[in-house]
Short mmCIF file of C-alpha atoms and ligand atoms in Angstrom, two decimals:
data_model
loop_
_atom_site.label_atom_id
_atom_site.label_comp_id
_atom_site.label_asym_id
_atom_site.label_seq_id
_atom_site.Cartn_x
_atom_site.Cartn_y
_atom_site.Cartn_z
CA UNK A 1 -60.16 -6.92 7.76
CA UNK A 2 -61.19 -10.57 7.47
CA UNK A 3 -59.37 -12.41 4.75
CA UNK A 4 -60.14 -15.49 2.68
CA UNK A 5 -57.76 -17.82 0.96
CA UNK A 6 -59.42 -17.78 -2.46
CA UNK A 7 -58.63 -16.36 -5.86
CA UNK A 8 -62.06 -14.70 -6.12
CA UNK A 9 -61.50 -12.93 -2.82
CA UNK A 10 -58.04 -11.69 -3.86
CA UNK A 11 -59.33 -10.48 -7.21
CA UNK A 12 -62.21 -8.68 -5.53
CA UNK A 13 -59.77 -6.79 -3.30
CA UNK A 14 -57.77 -5.86 -6.39
CA UNK A 15 -60.87 -4.52 -8.13
CA UNK A 16 -61.73 -2.41 -5.09
CA UNK A 17 -58.16 -1.13 -4.65
CA UNK A 18 -58.08 2.64 -5.30
CA UNK A 19 -54.36 2.41 -6.19
CA UNK A 20 -54.74 -0.46 -8.68
CA UNK A 21 -53.93 1.72 -11.72
CA UNK A 22 -50.44 2.49 -10.43
CA UNK A 23 -49.35 -1.02 -11.39
CA UNK A 24 -49.71 0.02 -15.06
CA UNK A 25 -47.02 2.65 -14.52
CA UNK A 26 -44.40 -0.04 -14.00
CA UNK A 27 -42.69 -2.64 -16.14
CA UNK A 28 -43.50 -5.97 -14.52
CA UNK A 29 -40.74 -8.50 -15.32
CA UNK A 30 -42.01 -11.57 -17.14
CA UNK A 31 -40.82 -15.07 -17.91
CA UNK A 32 -42.24 -17.05 -20.85
CA UNK A 33 -44.63 -14.15 -21.42
CA UNK A 34 -46.10 -14.54 -17.93
CA UNK A 35 -45.64 -11.68 -15.47
CA UNK A 36 -43.57 -12.68 -12.44
CA UNK A 37 -44.90 -12.31 -8.93
CA UNK A 38 -42.30 -9.76 -7.97
CA UNK A 39 -42.01 -9.45 -4.18
CA UNK A 40 -38.49 -8.04 -4.10
CA UNK A 41 -39.09 -4.28 -4.05
CA UNK A 42 -37.22 -4.23 -0.73
CA UNK A 43 -34.07 -4.97 -2.71
CA UNK A 44 -34.67 -3.38 -6.12
CA UNK A 45 -37.90 -1.60 -6.97
CA UNK A 46 -39.37 -2.08 -10.45
CA UNK A 47 -38.81 0.28 -13.34
CA UNK A 48 -41.40 3.02 -13.76
CA UNK A 49 -42.32 3.35 -17.43
CA UNK A 50 -41.78 7.12 -17.15
CA UNK A 51 -38.06 6.70 -16.46
CA UNK A 52 -37.14 6.08 -20.08
CA UNK A 53 -38.68 9.36 -21.27
CA UNK A 54 -37.03 11.23 -18.40
CA UNK A 55 -33.62 9.85 -19.39
CA UNK A 56 -34.26 10.54 -23.07
CA UNK A 57 -35.06 14.12 -22.21
CA UNK A 58 -31.68 14.73 -20.60
CA UNK A 59 -29.87 12.78 -23.30
CA UNK A 60 -31.52 15.12 -25.78
CA UNK A 61 -30.41 18.16 -23.82
CA UNK A 62 -26.85 16.83 -23.76
CA UNK A 63 -27.06 16.01 -27.47
CA UNK A 64 -28.40 19.44 -28.44
CA UNK A 65 -26.75 21.76 -25.98
CA UNK A 66 -23.58 20.09 -24.67
CA UNK A 67 -22.21 22.04 -21.72
CA UNK A 68 -24.87 24.72 -22.12
CA UNK A 69 -27.29 22.15 -20.71
CA UNK A 70 -26.20 23.34 -17.26
CA UNK A 71 -27.69 26.77 -17.88
CA UNK A 72 -30.16 26.30 -20.71
CA UNK A 73 -32.83 23.79 -21.45
CA UNK A 74 -34.28 22.21 -24.54
CA UNK A 75 -37.85 23.23 -25.13
CA UNK A 76 -39.41 20.09 -23.67
CA UNK A 77 -37.26 20.11 -20.50
CA UNK A 78 -38.44 21.59 -17.23
CA UNK A 79 -35.16 22.70 -15.81
CA UNK A 80 -31.51 23.23 -16.81
CA UNK A 81 -29.14 20.86 -15.03
CA UNK A 82 -28.00 23.54 -12.61
CA UNK A 83 -30.66 23.46 -9.92
CA UNK A 84 -32.03 20.15 -11.24
CA UNK A 85 -31.78 18.64 -7.74
CA UNK A 86 -34.24 21.26 -6.50
CA UNK A 87 -36.98 19.68 -8.61
CA UNK A 88 -36.80 16.54 -6.43
CA UNK A 89 -37.24 18.31 -3.10
CA UNK A 90 -40.98 18.80 -3.00
CA UNK A 91 -41.67 15.11 -3.54
CA UNK A 92 -38.86 13.98 -1.22
CA UNK A 93 -40.03 16.34 1.51
CA UNK A 94 -43.55 14.95 1.21
CA UNK A 95 -42.29 11.36 1.40
CA UNK A 96 -40.12 11.82 4.52
CA UNK A 97 -41.99 14.64 6.24
CA UNK A 98 -39.45 17.40 5.75
CA UNK A 99 -39.17 20.95 4.48
CA UNK A 100 -37.66 21.21 0.97
CA UNK A 101 -34.60 22.99 2.40
CA UNK A 102 -33.94 20.01 4.69
CA UNK A 103 -33.48 17.50 1.85
CA UNK A 104 -31.07 17.09 -1.00
CA UNK A 105 -30.66 14.13 -3.38
CA UNK A 106 -27.01 13.14 -3.76
CA UNK A 107 -24.47 10.29 -3.89
CA UNK A 108 -25.22 6.84 -2.46
CA UNK A 109 -26.33 5.87 1.03
CA UNK A 110 -23.01 4.82 2.57
CA UNK A 111 -21.17 7.77 1.01
CA UNK A 112 -23.75 10.08 2.55
CA UNK A 113 -23.42 8.36 5.89
CA UNK A 114 -19.69 9.14 5.86
CA UNK A 115 -20.43 12.79 5.03
CA UNK A 116 -23.01 13.04 7.80
CA UNK A 117 -20.84 11.30 10.38
CA UNK A 118 -18.08 13.82 9.63
CA UNK A 119 -20.54 16.52 10.69
CA UNK A 120 -22.52 14.88 13.47
CA UNK A 121 -20.05 12.56 15.19
CA UNK A 122 -17.81 14.89 17.13
CA UNK A 123 -16.59 12.93 20.15
CA UNK A 124 -15.09 14.62 23.18
CA UNK A 125 -13.10 13.01 25.97
CA UNK A 126 -16.26 12.46 27.99
CA UNK A 127 -18.92 12.07 25.31
CA UNK A 128 -17.67 9.75 22.60
CA UNK A 129 -19.92 6.68 22.40
CA UNK A 130 -22.27 5.77 19.56
CA UNK A 131 -25.49 3.92 20.28
CA UNK A 132 -26.61 1.59 17.50
CA UNK A 133 -28.47 -1.68 16.88
CA UNK A 134 -26.56 -4.95 17.08
CA UNK A 135 -26.48 -6.71 13.71
CA UNK A 136 -27.50 -3.61 11.76
CA UNK A 137 -26.64 -3.48 8.05
CA UNK A 138 -22.90 -4.21 7.57
CA UNK A 139 -22.18 -1.12 5.47
CA UNK A 140 -23.40 1.10 8.31
CA UNK A 141 -21.26 -0.81 10.79
CA UNK A 142 -18.16 -0.34 8.60
CA UNK A 143 -18.86 3.38 8.30
CA UNK A 144 -19.24 3.76 12.08
CA UNK A 145 -16.00 1.84 12.69
CA UNK A 146 -14.19 4.05 10.18
CA UNK A 147 -15.12 7.26 11.98
CA UNK A 148 -14.44 5.82 15.41
CA UNK A 149 -10.92 4.85 14.29
CA UNK A 150 -10.35 8.21 12.60
CA UNK A 151 -10.88 9.81 15.98
CA UNK A 152 -8.26 7.48 17.50
CA UNK A 153 -10.85 5.43 19.38
CA UNK A 154 -11.59 1.72 19.51
CA UNK A 155 -14.93 0.38 18.22
CA UNK A 156 -15.18 -2.07 21.14
CA UNK A 157 -15.02 0.77 23.70
CA UNK A 158 -17.16 3.12 21.69
CA UNK A 159 -20.14 1.24 20.28
CA UNK A 160 -23.15 0.71 22.52
CA UNK A 161 -25.09 -2.00 20.69
CA UNK A 162 -28.72 -2.68 21.53
CA UNK A 163 -29.40 -6.40 21.17
CA UNK A 164 -32.71 -8.07 20.34
CA UNK A 165 -34.85 -8.90 23.36
CA UNK A 166 -34.61 -12.50 24.60
CA UNK A 167 -38.41 -12.90 24.67
CA UNK A 168 -39.21 -12.20 21.04
CA UNK A 169 -35.90 -11.52 19.24
CA UNK A 170 -37.10 -7.99 18.48
CA UNK A 171 -35.62 -4.66 19.41
CA UNK A 172 -37.61 -2.99 22.18
CA UNK A 173 -37.94 0.79 22.15
CA UNK A 174 -37.80 0.77 25.93
CA UNK A 175 -34.39 -0.96 25.83
CA UNK A 176 -33.10 1.80 23.56
CA UNK A 177 -34.57 4.53 25.75
CA UNK A 178 -33.15 2.96 28.88
CA UNK A 179 -29.67 2.73 27.33
CA UNK A 180 -29.86 6.37 26.21
CA UNK A 181 -30.84 7.52 29.69
CA UNK A 182 -28.21 5.38 31.42
CA UNK A 183 -25.33 6.33 29.14
CA UNK A 184 -26.36 9.88 28.27
CA UNK A 185 -23.19 11.31 29.81
CA UNK A 186 -20.95 9.36 27.46
CA UNK A 187 -23.06 9.22 24.29
CA UNK A 188 -22.04 11.44 21.38
CA UNK A 189 -24.43 10.03 18.78
CA UNK A 190 -27.28 7.66 18.02
CA UNK A 191 -27.28 6.05 14.58
CA UNK A 192 -29.58 3.22 13.60
CA UNK A 193 -31.88 1.93 10.89
CA UNK A 194 -35.48 3.08 11.00
CA UNK A 195 -36.55 -0.31 9.68
CA UNK A 196 -34.47 -3.45 10.14
CA UNK A 197 -33.47 -4.88 6.76
CA UNK A 198 -33.40 -8.45 8.07
CA UNK A 199 -36.40 -8.78 10.38
CA UNK A 200 -38.54 -6.07 8.77
CA UNK A 201 -39.16 -4.48 12.18
CA UNK A 202 -39.94 -0.74 12.17
CA UNK A 203 -38.54 1.08 15.18
CA UNK A 204 -40.41 3.81 16.98
CA UNK A 205 -38.35 6.63 15.51
CA UNK A 206 -40.52 9.34 17.05
CA UNK A 207 -40.04 8.00 20.58
CA UNK A 208 -36.32 7.39 20.11
CA UNK A 209 -35.80 10.89 18.69
CA UNK A 210 -37.74 12.37 21.61
CA UNK A 211 -35.60 10.59 24.19
CA UNK A 212 -32.45 11.58 22.31
CA UNK A 213 -33.50 15.24 22.36
CA UNK A 214 -34.26 15.11 26.08
CA UNK A 215 -30.65 14.12 26.59
CA UNK A 216 -29.23 16.45 23.89
CA UNK A 217 -27.76 13.61 21.84
CA UNK A 218 -27.88 13.92 18.05
CA UNK A 219 -29.85 11.14 16.40
CA UNK A 220 -29.72 9.97 12.79
CA UNK A 221 -31.63 7.26 10.94
CA UNK A 222 -30.78 5.02 8.02
CA UNK A 223 -34.00 5.01 6.01
CA UNK A 224 -32.94 2.51 3.31
CA UNK A 225 -35.96 0.28 3.97
CA UNK A 226 -38.23 2.92 5.49
CA UNK A 227 -38.44 5.56 2.76
CA UNK A 228 -41.46 5.10 0.51
CA UNK A 229 -42.53 2.23 2.74
CA UNK A 230 -43.76 3.70 6.02
CA UNK A 231 -44.96 7.20 6.98
CA UNK A 232 -42.16 9.43 8.24
CA UNK A 233 -42.23 12.84 9.93
CA UNK A 234 -38.54 13.59 10.29
CA UNK A 235 -38.97 17.34 10.80
CA UNK A 236 -41.67 17.07 13.45
CA UNK A 237 -39.89 14.26 15.25
CA UNK A 238 -36.80 16.46 15.55
CA UNK A 239 -34.51 13.91 13.90
CA UNK A 240 -31.11 15.54 13.37
CA UNK A 241 -30.10 13.85 10.13
CA UNK A 242 -30.87 10.91 7.87
CA UNK A 243 -29.96 9.26 4.61
CA UNK A 244 -31.57 6.53 2.45
CA UNK A 245 -31.33 4.79 -0.86
CA UNK A 246 -33.83 5.22 -3.64
CA UNK A 247 -33.46 1.92 -5.47
CA UNK A 248 -35.61 -0.02 -2.99
CA UNK A 249 -39.12 1.33 -2.34
CA UNK A 250 -38.53 4.50 -4.38
CA UNK A 251 -37.89 2.59 -7.63
CA UNK A 252 -35.07 4.87 -8.84
CA UNK A 253 -33.10 2.08 -10.56
CA UNK A 254 -30.02 0.00 -9.70
CA UNK A 255 -27.61 2.10 -7.60
CA UNK A 256 -29.98 5.08 -7.89
CA UNK A 257 -29.13 8.38 -6.26
CA UNK A 258 -29.51 8.63 -2.47
CA UNK A 259 -30.30 11.74 -0.48
CA UNK A 260 -29.75 13.42 2.86
CA UNK A 261 -31.96 15.07 5.43
CA UNK A 262 -30.48 17.69 7.74
CA UNK A 263 -32.91 19.26 10.21
CA UNK A 264 -33.45 22.99 10.00
CA UNK A 265 -32.09 23.44 13.54
CA UNK A 266 -28.60 22.76 12.11
CA UNK A 267 -28.79 24.99 9.08
CA UNK A 268 -27.25 28.06 10.70
CA UNK A 269 -24.61 26.20 12.68
CA UNK A 270 -21.89 25.98 10.04
CA UNK A 271 -21.12 22.40 11.06
CA UNK A 272 -17.77 20.92 10.02
CA UNK A 273 -18.07 18.79 6.91
CA UNK A 274 -16.24 17.07 4.11
CA UNK A 275 -16.69 19.94 1.73
CA UNK A 276 -16.66 20.11 -2.05
CA UNK A 277 -17.46 22.81 -4.56
CA UNK A 278 -21.01 21.64 -5.17
CA UNK A 279 -21.89 22.33 -1.54
CA UNK A 280 -20.66 25.89 -1.92
CA UNK A 281 -23.15 28.77 -2.06
CA UNK A 282 -24.70 28.47 -5.51
CA UNK A 283 -24.61 32.20 -6.24
CA UNK A 284 -20.85 32.33 -5.60
CA UNK A 285 -19.76 28.83 -6.69
CA UNK A 286 -18.26 29.95 -9.95
CA UNK A 287 -16.21 32.71 -8.31
CA UNK A 288 -13.85 29.81 -7.58
CA UNK A 289 -12.39 31.60 -4.56
CA UNK A 290 -10.65 29.88 -1.64
CA UNK A 291 -12.48 29.35 1.67
CA UNK A 292 -15.63 27.23 1.84
CA UNK A 293 -18.98 28.99 2.18
CA UNK A 294 -21.69 26.33 2.58
CA UNK A 295 -24.93 26.56 0.63
CA UNK A 296 -27.90 26.95 2.98
CA UNK A 297 -29.68 23.82 4.18
CA UNK A 298 -29.06 20.25 3.13
CA UNK A 299 -27.59 21.48 -0.18
CA UNK A 300 -24.47 22.45 1.74
CA UNK A 301 -23.57 18.76 2.15
CA UNK A 302 -23.21 18.20 -1.60
CA UNK A 303 -19.66 17.50 -2.70
CA UNK A 304 -19.50 16.83 -6.42
CA UNK A 305 -21.28 17.60 -9.65
CA UNK A 306 -24.55 15.68 -9.57
CA UNK A 307 -25.23 12.83 -11.98
CA UNK A 308 -28.09 14.31 -13.98
CA UNK A 309 -29.10 11.03 -15.62
CA UNK A 310 -29.44 9.42 -12.20
CA UNK A 311 -31.40 12.43 -10.94
CA UNK A 312 -33.73 12.25 -13.95
CA UNK A 313 -34.64 8.64 -13.18
CA UNK A 314 -34.96 9.49 -9.49
CA UNK A 315 -37.24 12.43 -10.15
CA UNK A 316 -39.54 10.45 -12.43
CA UNK A 317 -39.76 7.64 -9.88
CA UNK A 318 -40.45 9.70 -6.74
CA UNK A 319 -43.14 11.64 -8.60
CA UNK A 320 -45.17 8.41 -8.67
CA UNK A 321 -44.80 7.74 -4.93
CA UNK A 322 -45.69 11.36 -4.17
CA UNK A 323 -48.70 11.22 -6.46
CA UNK A 324 -50.07 8.03 -4.87
CA UNK A 325 -49.38 9.57 -1.44
CA UNK A 326 -47.84 7.86 1.55
CA UNK A 327 -51.13 7.73 3.47
CA UNK A 328 -52.95 5.83 0.71
CA UNK A 329 -49.93 3.61 0.05
CA UNK A 330 -49.67 2.78 3.72
CA UNK A 331 -53.36 1.91 3.93
CA UNK A 332 -53.03 -0.59 1.08
CA UNK A 333 -49.68 -1.83 2.36
CA UNK A 334 -51.15 -2.79 5.73
CA UNK A 335 -53.87 -4.81 3.99
CA UNK A 336 -51.50 -6.41 1.51
CA UNK A 337 -48.96 -7.46 4.11
CA UNK A 338 -51.78 -8.47 6.45
CA UNK A 339 -53.04 -10.73 3.67
CA UNK A 340 -49.59 -12.23 3.18
CA UNK A 341 -49.41 -12.93 6.91
CA UNK A 342 -52.85 -14.58 6.77
CA UNK A 343 -51.78 -16.72 3.81
CA UNK A 344 -48.54 -17.80 5.54
CA UNK A 345 -49.95 -18.56 8.99
CA UNK A 346 -51.28 -22.10 8.23
CA UNK A 347 -47.79 -23.29 7.24
CA UNK A 348 -46.19 -24.68 10.41
CA UNK A 349 -42.83 -24.97 8.65
CA UNK A 350 -42.64 -21.19 8.31
CA UNK A 351 -42.00 -18.83 11.20
CA UNK A 352 -42.55 -15.12 10.58
CA UNK A 353 -39.72 -13.08 12.11
CA UNK A 354 -41.40 -9.75 11.44
CA UNK A 355 -43.63 -8.37 14.22
CA UNK A 356 -47.36 -9.07 13.82
CA UNK A 357 -48.14 -5.53 15.01
CA UNK A 358 -48.72 -3.47 11.82
CA UNK A 359 -47.20 -0.42 13.54
CA UNK A 360 -43.93 -2.31 13.84
CA UNK A 361 -43.57 -3.35 10.24
CA UNK A 362 -43.70 -2.11 6.64
CA UNK A 363 -44.31 -4.15 3.47
CA UNK A 364 -41.81 -6.89 4.14
CA UNK A 365 -42.27 -10.15 5.99
CA UNK A 366 -39.14 -12.15 6.80
CA UNK A 367 -39.75 -15.88 6.91
CA UNK A 368 -37.58 -18.21 8.90
CA UNK A 369 -37.62 -21.60 7.21
CA UNK A 370 -35.32 -23.90 9.20
CA UNK A 371 -36.10 -27.02 7.19
CA UNK A 372 -35.52 -27.05 3.42
CA UNK A 373 -35.47 -23.24 3.32
CA UNK A 374 -33.14 -22.99 0.37
CA UNK A 375 -35.10 -25.66 -1.56
CA UNK A 376 -38.32 -23.78 -0.90
CA UNK A 377 -36.78 -20.52 -2.04
CA UNK A 378 -35.58 -22.11 -5.27
CA UNK A 379 -38.99 -23.67 -5.83
CA UNK A 380 -40.70 -20.29 -5.40
CA UNK A 381 -38.27 -18.70 -7.86
CA UNK A 382 -38.87 -21.46 -10.39
CA UNK A 383 -42.61 -20.94 -10.05
CA UNK A 384 -42.17 -17.22 -10.78
CA UNK A 385 -42.32 -15.85 -7.23
CA UNK A 386 -39.38 -13.51 -6.74
CA UNK A 387 -38.31 -12.82 -3.16
CA UNK A 388 -34.81 -12.86 -1.75
CA UNK A 389 -32.74 -15.22 0.28
CA UNK A 390 -30.66 -14.37 3.37
CA UNK A 391 -28.29 -17.00 4.69
CA UNK A 392 -28.76 -19.29 6.47
CA UNK A 393 -32.54 -19.73 6.55
CA UNK A 394 -34.46 -16.55 5.76
CA UNK A 395 -36.73 -15.64 2.84
CA UNK A 396 -37.82 -12.03 2.56
CA UNK A 397 -41.06 -11.23 0.71
CA UNK A 398 -42.24 -7.67 0.23
CA UNK A 399 -45.60 -6.96 -1.41
CA UNK A 400 -45.31 -3.35 -2.56
CA UNK A 401 -48.54 -1.33 -2.67
CA UNK A 402 -47.54 0.62 -5.80
CA UNK A 403 -47.37 -2.41 -8.08
CA UNK A 404 -48.24 -5.63 -6.25
CA UNK A 405 -51.70 -7.12 -6.09
CA UNK A 406 -53.67 -9.23 -3.66
CA UNK A 407 -53.60 -11.87 -6.36
CA UNK A 408 -49.78 -11.84 -6.17
CA UNK A 409 -50.09 -12.65 -2.48
CA UNK A 410 -52.67 -15.34 -3.15
CA UNK A 411 -50.20 -16.98 -5.58
CA UNK A 412 -47.67 -17.29 -2.76
CA UNK A 413 -50.12 -19.42 -0.76
CA UNK A 414 -50.97 -21.53 -3.74
CA UNK A 415 -47.30 -22.17 -4.53
CA UNK A 416 -46.46 -22.97 -0.90
CA UNK A 417 -49.25 -25.55 -0.85
CA UNK A 418 -47.84 -27.08 -4.01
CA UNK A 419 -44.38 -27.28 -2.42
CA UNK A 420 -45.48 -28.78 0.86
CA UNK A 421 -47.86 -31.22 -0.80
CA UNK A 422 -44.81 -32.90 -2.38
CA UNK A 423 -42.24 -32.54 0.43
CA UNK A 424 -44.26 -33.21 3.58
C1 PLP B 501 -29.69 -1.30 1.21
C2 PLP B 501 -29.02 -0.73 2.41
C3 PLP B 501 -27.80 -0.03 2.31
C4 PLP B 501 -27.11 0.10 0.98
O1 PLP B 501 -26.11 1.06 0.98
P1 PLP B 501 -25.51 1.61 -0.39
O2 PLP B 501 -24.52 2.58 0.05
O3 PLP B 501 -26.65 2.18 -1.18
O4 PLP B 501 -24.92 0.45 -1.14
C5 PLP B 501 -27.26 0.51 3.46
N1 PLP B 501 -27.87 0.37 4.67
C6 PLP B 501 -29.04 -0.31 4.79
C7 PLP B 501 -29.70 -0.45 6.12
C8 PLP B 501 -29.62 -0.90 3.67
O5 PLP B 501 -30.75 -1.60 3.80
#
């Protein structure tokens, strides 16, 4: 697509955008009665208008039925609370490319990572190492260290960290594949992000999963920034397990419920796990007998009573993503982010860290601004452009296809010009 830096051009693209009506499904934050240019969906997605009614519904059930809400439903509700999580699976499966039995919404991302590591990281004397990406999200690093220490091992001897390539500061798939092949005899697990939260780089999950399978090493992905952002085919790729958060591109609300993916190939294996009664076979759960019998599929990783209010918001939010469809969202996303790249390119002061190859990125562009970065960020915020700041010199901007417009992106260029006109 050839772009133009003009308001008319941006507005024309918005008029032609088949997804333009989805913006009306969201509350767009405003300041002084003017909608903000919200480019921070990578951190907290906006509130779908349908969430309030979904919460009200379950509040009503609680109000009218009390504990019976687990087994009965008020007239307007679709589902009693028992089994409520099942109503999220169709949409989740569609979004990540999984069978409904392979997914279950539950807990928060890092909690789920601990649960999954308990099952999938089972080091032996010979095979005990974990391959990961250097500088990956801190919470993931802490979780890995925890499990390594629990097994009496030392993180320094155990972690194989793939570093960015000297040429372009990006992670190369071939470097990961080479490390897997070279260290296959000592690797017990591969755990990494699917999309780097800092640089915005998308890794070739399909290729990495394929190499992992060739060497019989379980592979899991952190999909915090990938879910709802880029197309995923976890089942077909043969990924062993995954978890994500739903408050970023899935718009589930602050601290919204996460979920897990466990590939079908593990469903009959009775893997060890940190068990709790909610992961027990549903038909026998209330027998309250000793001895854990896992529920089939990803459900068997549940631990505690689900938070129904959180699930209600989650369900309402993912219904919108599923309705728009990942293919259509991705098509718009490539254009929208491509437009942002086009708008940013003339500014010599700004270096884009994110790969220029659309296959290696999602919505987000990470901007390295070595000079006056913080001042620029504050200026953008003051002018109503909401991104986020990463010390010491990085601004992340994420135009989200569900609710952002080409005009939003155009405004970024206009505001940057304003800034540099006065500071150059
Ligand atoms: C956002 C994010 C998290 C957040 O974890 P929580 O447990 O939800 O707080 C974890 N990992 C990555 C890569 C993230 O981007």
